[in-house]
Short mmCIF file of C-alpha atoms and ligand atoms in Angstrom, two decimals:
data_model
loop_
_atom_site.label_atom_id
_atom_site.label_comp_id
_atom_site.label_asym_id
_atom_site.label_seq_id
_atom_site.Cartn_x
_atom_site.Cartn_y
_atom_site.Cartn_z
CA UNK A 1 -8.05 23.01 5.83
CA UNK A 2 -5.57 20.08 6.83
CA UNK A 3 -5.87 18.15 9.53
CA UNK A 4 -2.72 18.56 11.79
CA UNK A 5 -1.77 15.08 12.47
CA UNK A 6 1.03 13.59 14.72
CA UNK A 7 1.80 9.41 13.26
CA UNK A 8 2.76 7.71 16.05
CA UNK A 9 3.91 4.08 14.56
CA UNK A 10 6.27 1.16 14.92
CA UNK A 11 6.50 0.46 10.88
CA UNK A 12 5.73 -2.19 9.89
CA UNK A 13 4.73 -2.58 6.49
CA UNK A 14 1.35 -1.71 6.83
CA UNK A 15 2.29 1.19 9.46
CA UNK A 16 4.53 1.95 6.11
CA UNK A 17 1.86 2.23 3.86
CA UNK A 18 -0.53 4.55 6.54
CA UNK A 19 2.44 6.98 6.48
CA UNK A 20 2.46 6.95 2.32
CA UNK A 21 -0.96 7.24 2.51
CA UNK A 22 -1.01 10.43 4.50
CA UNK A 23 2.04 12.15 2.99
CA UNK A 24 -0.04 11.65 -0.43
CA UNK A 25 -2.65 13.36 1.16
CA UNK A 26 -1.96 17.15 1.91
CA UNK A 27 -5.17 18.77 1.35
CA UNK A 28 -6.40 16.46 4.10
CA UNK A 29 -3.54 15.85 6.59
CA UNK A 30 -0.53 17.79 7.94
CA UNK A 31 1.82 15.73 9.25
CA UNK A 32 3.42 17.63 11.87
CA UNK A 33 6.28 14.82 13.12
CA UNK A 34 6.45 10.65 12.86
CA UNK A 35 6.91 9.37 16.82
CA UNK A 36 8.31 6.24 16.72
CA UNK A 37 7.82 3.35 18.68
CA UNK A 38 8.64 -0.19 20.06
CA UNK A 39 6.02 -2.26 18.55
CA UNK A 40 7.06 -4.78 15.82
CA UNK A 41 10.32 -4.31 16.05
CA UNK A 42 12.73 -2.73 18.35
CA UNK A 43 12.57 1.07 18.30
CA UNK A 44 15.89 0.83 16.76
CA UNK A 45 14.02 -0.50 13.53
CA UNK A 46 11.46 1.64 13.89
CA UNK A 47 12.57 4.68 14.11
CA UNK A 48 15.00 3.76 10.87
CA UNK A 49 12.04 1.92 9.07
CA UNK A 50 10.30 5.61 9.40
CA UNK A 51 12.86 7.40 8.13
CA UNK A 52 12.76 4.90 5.57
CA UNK A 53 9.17 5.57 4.21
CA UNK A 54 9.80 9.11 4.06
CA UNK A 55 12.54 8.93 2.01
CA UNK A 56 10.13 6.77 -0.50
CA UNK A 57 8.06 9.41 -0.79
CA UNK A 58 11.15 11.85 -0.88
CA UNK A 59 9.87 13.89 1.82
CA UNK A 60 13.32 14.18 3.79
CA UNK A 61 11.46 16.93 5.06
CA UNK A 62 9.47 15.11 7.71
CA UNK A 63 10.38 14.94 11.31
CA UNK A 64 11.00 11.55 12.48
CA UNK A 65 11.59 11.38 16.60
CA UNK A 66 12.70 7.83 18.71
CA UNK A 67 9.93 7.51 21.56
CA UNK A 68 10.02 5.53 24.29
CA UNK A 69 11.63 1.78 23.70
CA UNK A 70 9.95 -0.56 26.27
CA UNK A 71 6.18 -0.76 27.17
CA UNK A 72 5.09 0.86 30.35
CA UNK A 73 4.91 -2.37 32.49
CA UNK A 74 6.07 -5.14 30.87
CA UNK A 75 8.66 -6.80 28.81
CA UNK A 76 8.48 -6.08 24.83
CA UNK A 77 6.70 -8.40 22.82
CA UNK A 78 7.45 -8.16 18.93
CA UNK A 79 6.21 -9.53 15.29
CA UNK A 80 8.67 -10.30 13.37
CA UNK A 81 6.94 -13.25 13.17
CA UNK A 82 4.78 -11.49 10.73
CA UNK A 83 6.78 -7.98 9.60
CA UNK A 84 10.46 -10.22 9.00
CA UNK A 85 13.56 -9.51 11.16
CA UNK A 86 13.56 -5.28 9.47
CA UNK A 87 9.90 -4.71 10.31
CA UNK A 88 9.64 -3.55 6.61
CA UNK A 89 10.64 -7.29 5.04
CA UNK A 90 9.88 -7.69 0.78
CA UNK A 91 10.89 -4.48 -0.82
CA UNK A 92 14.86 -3.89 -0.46
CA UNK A 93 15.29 -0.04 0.17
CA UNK A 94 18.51 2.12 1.38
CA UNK A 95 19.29 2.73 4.69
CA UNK A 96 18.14 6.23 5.64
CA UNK A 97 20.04 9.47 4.92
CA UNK A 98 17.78 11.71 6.71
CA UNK A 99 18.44 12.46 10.38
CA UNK A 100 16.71 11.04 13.61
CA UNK A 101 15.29 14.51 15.07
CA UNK A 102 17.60 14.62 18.62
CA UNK A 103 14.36 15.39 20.80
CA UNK A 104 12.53 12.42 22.48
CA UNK A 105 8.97 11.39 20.47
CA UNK A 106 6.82 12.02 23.92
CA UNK A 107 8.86 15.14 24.31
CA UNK A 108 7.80 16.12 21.09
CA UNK A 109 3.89 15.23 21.47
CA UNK A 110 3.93 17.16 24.31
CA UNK A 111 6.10 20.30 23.15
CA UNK A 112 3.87 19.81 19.76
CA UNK A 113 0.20 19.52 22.15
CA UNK A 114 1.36 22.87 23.86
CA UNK A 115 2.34 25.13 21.10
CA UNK A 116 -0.74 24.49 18.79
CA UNK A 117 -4.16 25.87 19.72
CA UNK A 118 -6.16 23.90 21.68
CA UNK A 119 -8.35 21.25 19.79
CA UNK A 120 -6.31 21.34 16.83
CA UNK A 121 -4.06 18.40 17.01
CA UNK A 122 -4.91 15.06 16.43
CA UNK A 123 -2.81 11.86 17.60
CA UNK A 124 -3.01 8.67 14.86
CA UNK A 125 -1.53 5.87 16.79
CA UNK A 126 -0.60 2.78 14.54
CA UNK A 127 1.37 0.76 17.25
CA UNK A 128 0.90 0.64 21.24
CA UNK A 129 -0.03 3.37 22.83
CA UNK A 130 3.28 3.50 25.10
CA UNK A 131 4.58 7.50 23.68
CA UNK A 132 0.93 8.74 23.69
CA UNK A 133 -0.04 7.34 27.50
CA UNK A 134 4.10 8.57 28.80
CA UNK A 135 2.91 11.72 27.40
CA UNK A 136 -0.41 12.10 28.72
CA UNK A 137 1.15 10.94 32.40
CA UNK A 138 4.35 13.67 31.95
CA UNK A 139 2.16 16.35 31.17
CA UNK A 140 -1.74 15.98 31.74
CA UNK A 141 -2.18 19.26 30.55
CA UNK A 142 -1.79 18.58 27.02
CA UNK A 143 -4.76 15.94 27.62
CA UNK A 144 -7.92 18.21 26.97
CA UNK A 145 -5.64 20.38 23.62
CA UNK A 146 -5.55 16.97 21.62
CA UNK A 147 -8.02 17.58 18.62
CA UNK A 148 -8.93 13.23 18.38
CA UNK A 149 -6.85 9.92 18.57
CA UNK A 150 -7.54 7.80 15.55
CA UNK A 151 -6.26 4.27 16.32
CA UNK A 152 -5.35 1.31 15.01
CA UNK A 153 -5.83 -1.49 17.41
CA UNK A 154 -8.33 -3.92 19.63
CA UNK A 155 -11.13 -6.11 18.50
CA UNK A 156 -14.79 -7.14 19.64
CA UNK A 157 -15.80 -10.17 17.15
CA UNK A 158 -12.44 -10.93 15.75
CA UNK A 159 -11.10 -11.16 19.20
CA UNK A 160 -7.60 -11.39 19.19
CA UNK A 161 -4.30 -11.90 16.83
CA UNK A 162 -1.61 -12.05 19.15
CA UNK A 163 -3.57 -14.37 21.64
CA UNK A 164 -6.25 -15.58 21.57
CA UNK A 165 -8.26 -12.37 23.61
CA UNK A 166 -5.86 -9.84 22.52
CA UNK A 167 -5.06 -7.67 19.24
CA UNK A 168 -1.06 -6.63 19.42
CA UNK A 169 -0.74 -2.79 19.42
CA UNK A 170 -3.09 -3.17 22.89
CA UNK A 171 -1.67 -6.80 24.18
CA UNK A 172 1.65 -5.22 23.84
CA UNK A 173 1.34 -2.42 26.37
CA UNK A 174 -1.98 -2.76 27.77
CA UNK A 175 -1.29 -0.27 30.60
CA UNK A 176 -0.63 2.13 28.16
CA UNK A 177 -3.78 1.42 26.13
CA UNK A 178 -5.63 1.95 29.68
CA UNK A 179 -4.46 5.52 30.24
CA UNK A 180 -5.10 6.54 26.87
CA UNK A 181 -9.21 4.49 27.02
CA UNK A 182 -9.69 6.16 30.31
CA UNK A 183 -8.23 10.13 29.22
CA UNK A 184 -11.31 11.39 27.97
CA UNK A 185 -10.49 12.75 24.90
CA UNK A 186 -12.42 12.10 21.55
CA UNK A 187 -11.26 8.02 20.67
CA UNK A 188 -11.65 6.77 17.20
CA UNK A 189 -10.68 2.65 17.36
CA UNK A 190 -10.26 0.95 13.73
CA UNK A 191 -10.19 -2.56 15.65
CA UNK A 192 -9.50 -6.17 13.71
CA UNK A 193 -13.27 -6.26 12.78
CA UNK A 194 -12.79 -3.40 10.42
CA UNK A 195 -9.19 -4.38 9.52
CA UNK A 196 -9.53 -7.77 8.52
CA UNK A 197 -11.82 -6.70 5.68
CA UNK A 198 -9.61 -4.66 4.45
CA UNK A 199 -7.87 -7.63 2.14
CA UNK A 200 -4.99 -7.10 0.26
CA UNK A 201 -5.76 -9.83 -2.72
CA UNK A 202 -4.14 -10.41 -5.75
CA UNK A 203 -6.20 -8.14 -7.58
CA UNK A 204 -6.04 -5.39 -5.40
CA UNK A 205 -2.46 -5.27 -5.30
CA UNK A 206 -1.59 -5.60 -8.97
CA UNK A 207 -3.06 -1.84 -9.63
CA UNK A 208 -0.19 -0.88 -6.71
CA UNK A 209 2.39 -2.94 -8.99
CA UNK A 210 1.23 -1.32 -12.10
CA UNK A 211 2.01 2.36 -10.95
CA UNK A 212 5.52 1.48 -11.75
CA UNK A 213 6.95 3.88 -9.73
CA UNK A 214 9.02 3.12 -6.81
CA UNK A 215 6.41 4.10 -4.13
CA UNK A 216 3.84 1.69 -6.05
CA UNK A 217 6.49 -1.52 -6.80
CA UNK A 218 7.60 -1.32 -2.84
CA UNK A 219 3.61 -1.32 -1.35
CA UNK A 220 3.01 -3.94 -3.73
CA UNK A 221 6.40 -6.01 -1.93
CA UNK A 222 5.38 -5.21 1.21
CA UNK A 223 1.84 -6.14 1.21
CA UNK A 224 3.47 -9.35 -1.13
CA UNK A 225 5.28 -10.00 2.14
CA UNK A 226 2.95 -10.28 4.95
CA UNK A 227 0.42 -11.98 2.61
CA UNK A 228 2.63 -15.30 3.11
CA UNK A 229 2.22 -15.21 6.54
CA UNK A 230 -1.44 -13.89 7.05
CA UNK A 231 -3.37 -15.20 4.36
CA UNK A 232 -1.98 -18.87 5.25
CA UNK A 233 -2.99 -18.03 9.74
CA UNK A 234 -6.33 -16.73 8.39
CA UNK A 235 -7.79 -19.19 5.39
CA UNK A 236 -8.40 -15.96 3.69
CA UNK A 237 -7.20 -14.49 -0.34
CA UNK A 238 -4.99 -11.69 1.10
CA UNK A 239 -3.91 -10.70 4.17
CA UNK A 240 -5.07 -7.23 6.05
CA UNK A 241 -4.15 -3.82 6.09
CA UNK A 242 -4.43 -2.80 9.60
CA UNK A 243 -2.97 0.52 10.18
CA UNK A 244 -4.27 2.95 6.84
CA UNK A 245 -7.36 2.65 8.05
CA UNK A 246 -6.43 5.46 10.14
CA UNK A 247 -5.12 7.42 7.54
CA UNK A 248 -8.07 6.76 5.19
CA UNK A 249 -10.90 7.76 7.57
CA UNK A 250 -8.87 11.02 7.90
CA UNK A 251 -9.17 11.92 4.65
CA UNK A 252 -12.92 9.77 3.95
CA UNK A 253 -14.54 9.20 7.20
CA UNK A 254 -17.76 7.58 5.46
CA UNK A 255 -15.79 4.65 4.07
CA UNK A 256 -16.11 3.33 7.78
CA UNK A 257 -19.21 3.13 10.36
CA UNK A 258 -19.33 2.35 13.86
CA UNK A 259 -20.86 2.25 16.86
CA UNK A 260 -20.23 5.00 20.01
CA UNK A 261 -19.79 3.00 22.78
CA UNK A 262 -17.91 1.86 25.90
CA UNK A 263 -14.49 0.18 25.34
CA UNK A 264 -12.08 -0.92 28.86
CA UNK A 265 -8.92 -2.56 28.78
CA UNK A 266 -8.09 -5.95 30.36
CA UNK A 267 -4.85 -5.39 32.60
CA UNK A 268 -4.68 -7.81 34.96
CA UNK A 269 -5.95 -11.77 33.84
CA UNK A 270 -2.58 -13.13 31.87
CA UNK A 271 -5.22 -15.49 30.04
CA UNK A 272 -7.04 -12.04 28.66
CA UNK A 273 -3.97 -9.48 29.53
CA UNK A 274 -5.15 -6.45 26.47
CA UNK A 275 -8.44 -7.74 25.73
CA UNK A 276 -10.41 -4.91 24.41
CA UNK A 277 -13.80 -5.18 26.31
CA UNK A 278 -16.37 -3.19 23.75
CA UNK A 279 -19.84 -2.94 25.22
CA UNK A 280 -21.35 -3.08 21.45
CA UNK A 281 -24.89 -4.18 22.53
CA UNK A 282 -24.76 -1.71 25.27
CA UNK A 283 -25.11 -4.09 28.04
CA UNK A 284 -23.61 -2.02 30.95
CA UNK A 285 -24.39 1.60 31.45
CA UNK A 286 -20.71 2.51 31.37
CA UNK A 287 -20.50 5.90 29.48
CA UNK A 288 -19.11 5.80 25.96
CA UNK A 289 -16.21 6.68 25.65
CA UNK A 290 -14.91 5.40 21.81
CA UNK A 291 -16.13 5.25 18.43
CA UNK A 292 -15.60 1.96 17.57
CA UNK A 293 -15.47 1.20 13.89
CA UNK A 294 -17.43 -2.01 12.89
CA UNK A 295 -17.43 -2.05 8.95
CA UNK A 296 -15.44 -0.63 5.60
CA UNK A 297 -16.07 0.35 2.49
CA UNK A 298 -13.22 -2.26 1.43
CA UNK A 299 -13.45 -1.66 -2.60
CA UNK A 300 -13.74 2.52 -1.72
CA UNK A 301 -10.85 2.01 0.23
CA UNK A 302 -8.15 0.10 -1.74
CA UNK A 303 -9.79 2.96 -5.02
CA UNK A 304 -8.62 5.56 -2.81
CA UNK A 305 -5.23 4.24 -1.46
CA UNK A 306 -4.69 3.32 -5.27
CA UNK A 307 -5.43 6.88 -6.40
CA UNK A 308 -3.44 8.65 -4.17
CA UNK A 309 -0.14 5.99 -3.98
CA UNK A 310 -0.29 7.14 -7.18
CA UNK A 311 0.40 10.90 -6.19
CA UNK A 312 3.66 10.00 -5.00
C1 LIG B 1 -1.35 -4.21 14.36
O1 LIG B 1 -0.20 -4.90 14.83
C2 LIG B 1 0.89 -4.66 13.99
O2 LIG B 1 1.55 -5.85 13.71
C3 LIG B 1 0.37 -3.97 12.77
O3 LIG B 1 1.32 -3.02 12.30
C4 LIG B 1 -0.88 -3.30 13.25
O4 LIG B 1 -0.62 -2.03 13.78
C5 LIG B 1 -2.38 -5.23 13.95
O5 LIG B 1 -2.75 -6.03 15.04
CA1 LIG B 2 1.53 -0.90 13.46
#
């Protein structure tokens, strides 16, 4: 059966192609609502650049909701830097037809966490953790009903992107990231080490190109776009694809492996504010309390995000 899945994202190109990915993907994942977020670009952007992707993949049928549009604690930090001033910079698509549900995104987790049996829910956040961690503080209830969270963000031997101890989606709203670490429920991190071998090159994004449909022509622009900017920080052919690794180990969990082990958030040094402390040699005897992905099946991956762009 499908995996009832709520996206919570701030798209973002590759936050884009997580959501294509999954609405591809129906015998594995149910997406029950997109929450927006502020993340990479205001949530003005993101909420529209949602709205965006589903219209892509013609599914005007998806539920798109505007969460909250400020971390907890501190002042927005965004990436347009690397996403362009849209978020969703390289392809040119129309503005969205489709409406912006009216409810609030954390009303909507929430509302979503209570009406579902217990356990059967799973949160996939691509962007900081600010609508999962307002949720989980509004209504700690819905806390022990969510299913898993399978995230993208944090790092152990990559370290940081946005500073030099921090990965974005957790320096952003580290707070946030805190409350969600410390909640107890089932954590699944895809962190930079497992992202930045997931390389869009040349070669793998000419087989997106060569679906010639309009879903495969504006990955291959997108992914064309933030490979100017990431390939040239990194020294590498191809920049990464952070967030589908969420949506892939959904639907093939044994493209990635891990380890299950203790991960706390930094919250209080500026130098290491979002540092994602990951005890992977088990040198404390704090109890586990993530699975924290260290490796990818990179050429698996980019077969099966090939194969089912190609779906749409
Ligand atoms: C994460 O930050 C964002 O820029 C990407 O969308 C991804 O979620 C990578 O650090
Ligand atoms: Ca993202």
């Amino acid at each position: 059966m499908a995996r009832k899945i709520i996206i919570d994202t701030d798209p973002g190109q590759d936050d884009a192609v997580a959501i294509l990915l999954a609405l591809a993907s129906p015998e594995e994942i149910d997406v029950l609502g997109i929450t927006a977020v502020a993340g990479n670009v205001p949530l003005s952007l993101t909420e529209k650049n949602a709205r965006i992707v589903c219209e892509l993949a013609d599914r005007t049928d998806v539920k798109v909701f505007a969460g909250c549009d400020k971390p907890m604690g501190r002042v927005l930090v965004t990436a347009e830097h690397v996403h362009g001033q849209s978020g969703l910079n390289g392809p040119v698509l129309p503005d969205p037809e489709m409406p912006l549900q009216d409810q609030h995104g954390v009303d909507f987790i929430i509302d979503t966490l209570r009406s579902e049996p217990a356990g059967t829910v799973t949160l996939c956040p691509l962007g900081p953790l600010t609508n999962i961690a307002t949720a989980f503080e509004r209504a700690p209830d819905i806390v022990e009903k969510v299913q898993e969270i399978v995230l993208m963000g944090g790092a152990y031997f990559e370290v940081g992107n946005i500073t030099p101890a921090a990965e974005f989606n957790i320096y952003v709203d580290p707070q946030a990231a805190e409350i969600v670490f410390k909640s107890g429920v089932p954590i699944v991190v895809m962190p930079l080490d497992v992202t930045h071998k997931v390389l869009v090159t040349r070669a793998r994004s000419t087989p997106f190109r060569e679906l010639g449909t309009k879903v495969g022509i504006a990955v291959a622009e997108m992914t064309d776009f933030f490979e100017r900017f990431d390939a040239e920080k990194y020294g590498t052919d191809g920049a990464p694809l952070h967030d589908p690794c969420v949506t892939a180990y959904l639907i093939k969990p044994e493209l990635f492996s891990g380890r299950h082990i203790n991960v706390e958030i930094e919250t209080k040094s500026e130098l290491t504010m979002g540092m994602t402390v990951a005890d992977w040699w088990g040198v404390t005897d704090r109890t586990p309390n993530a699975m924290f992905m260290g490796d990818v099946d990179a050429d698996g991956f980019f077969d099966l995000l090939t194969e089912r762009l190609a779906r749409l």
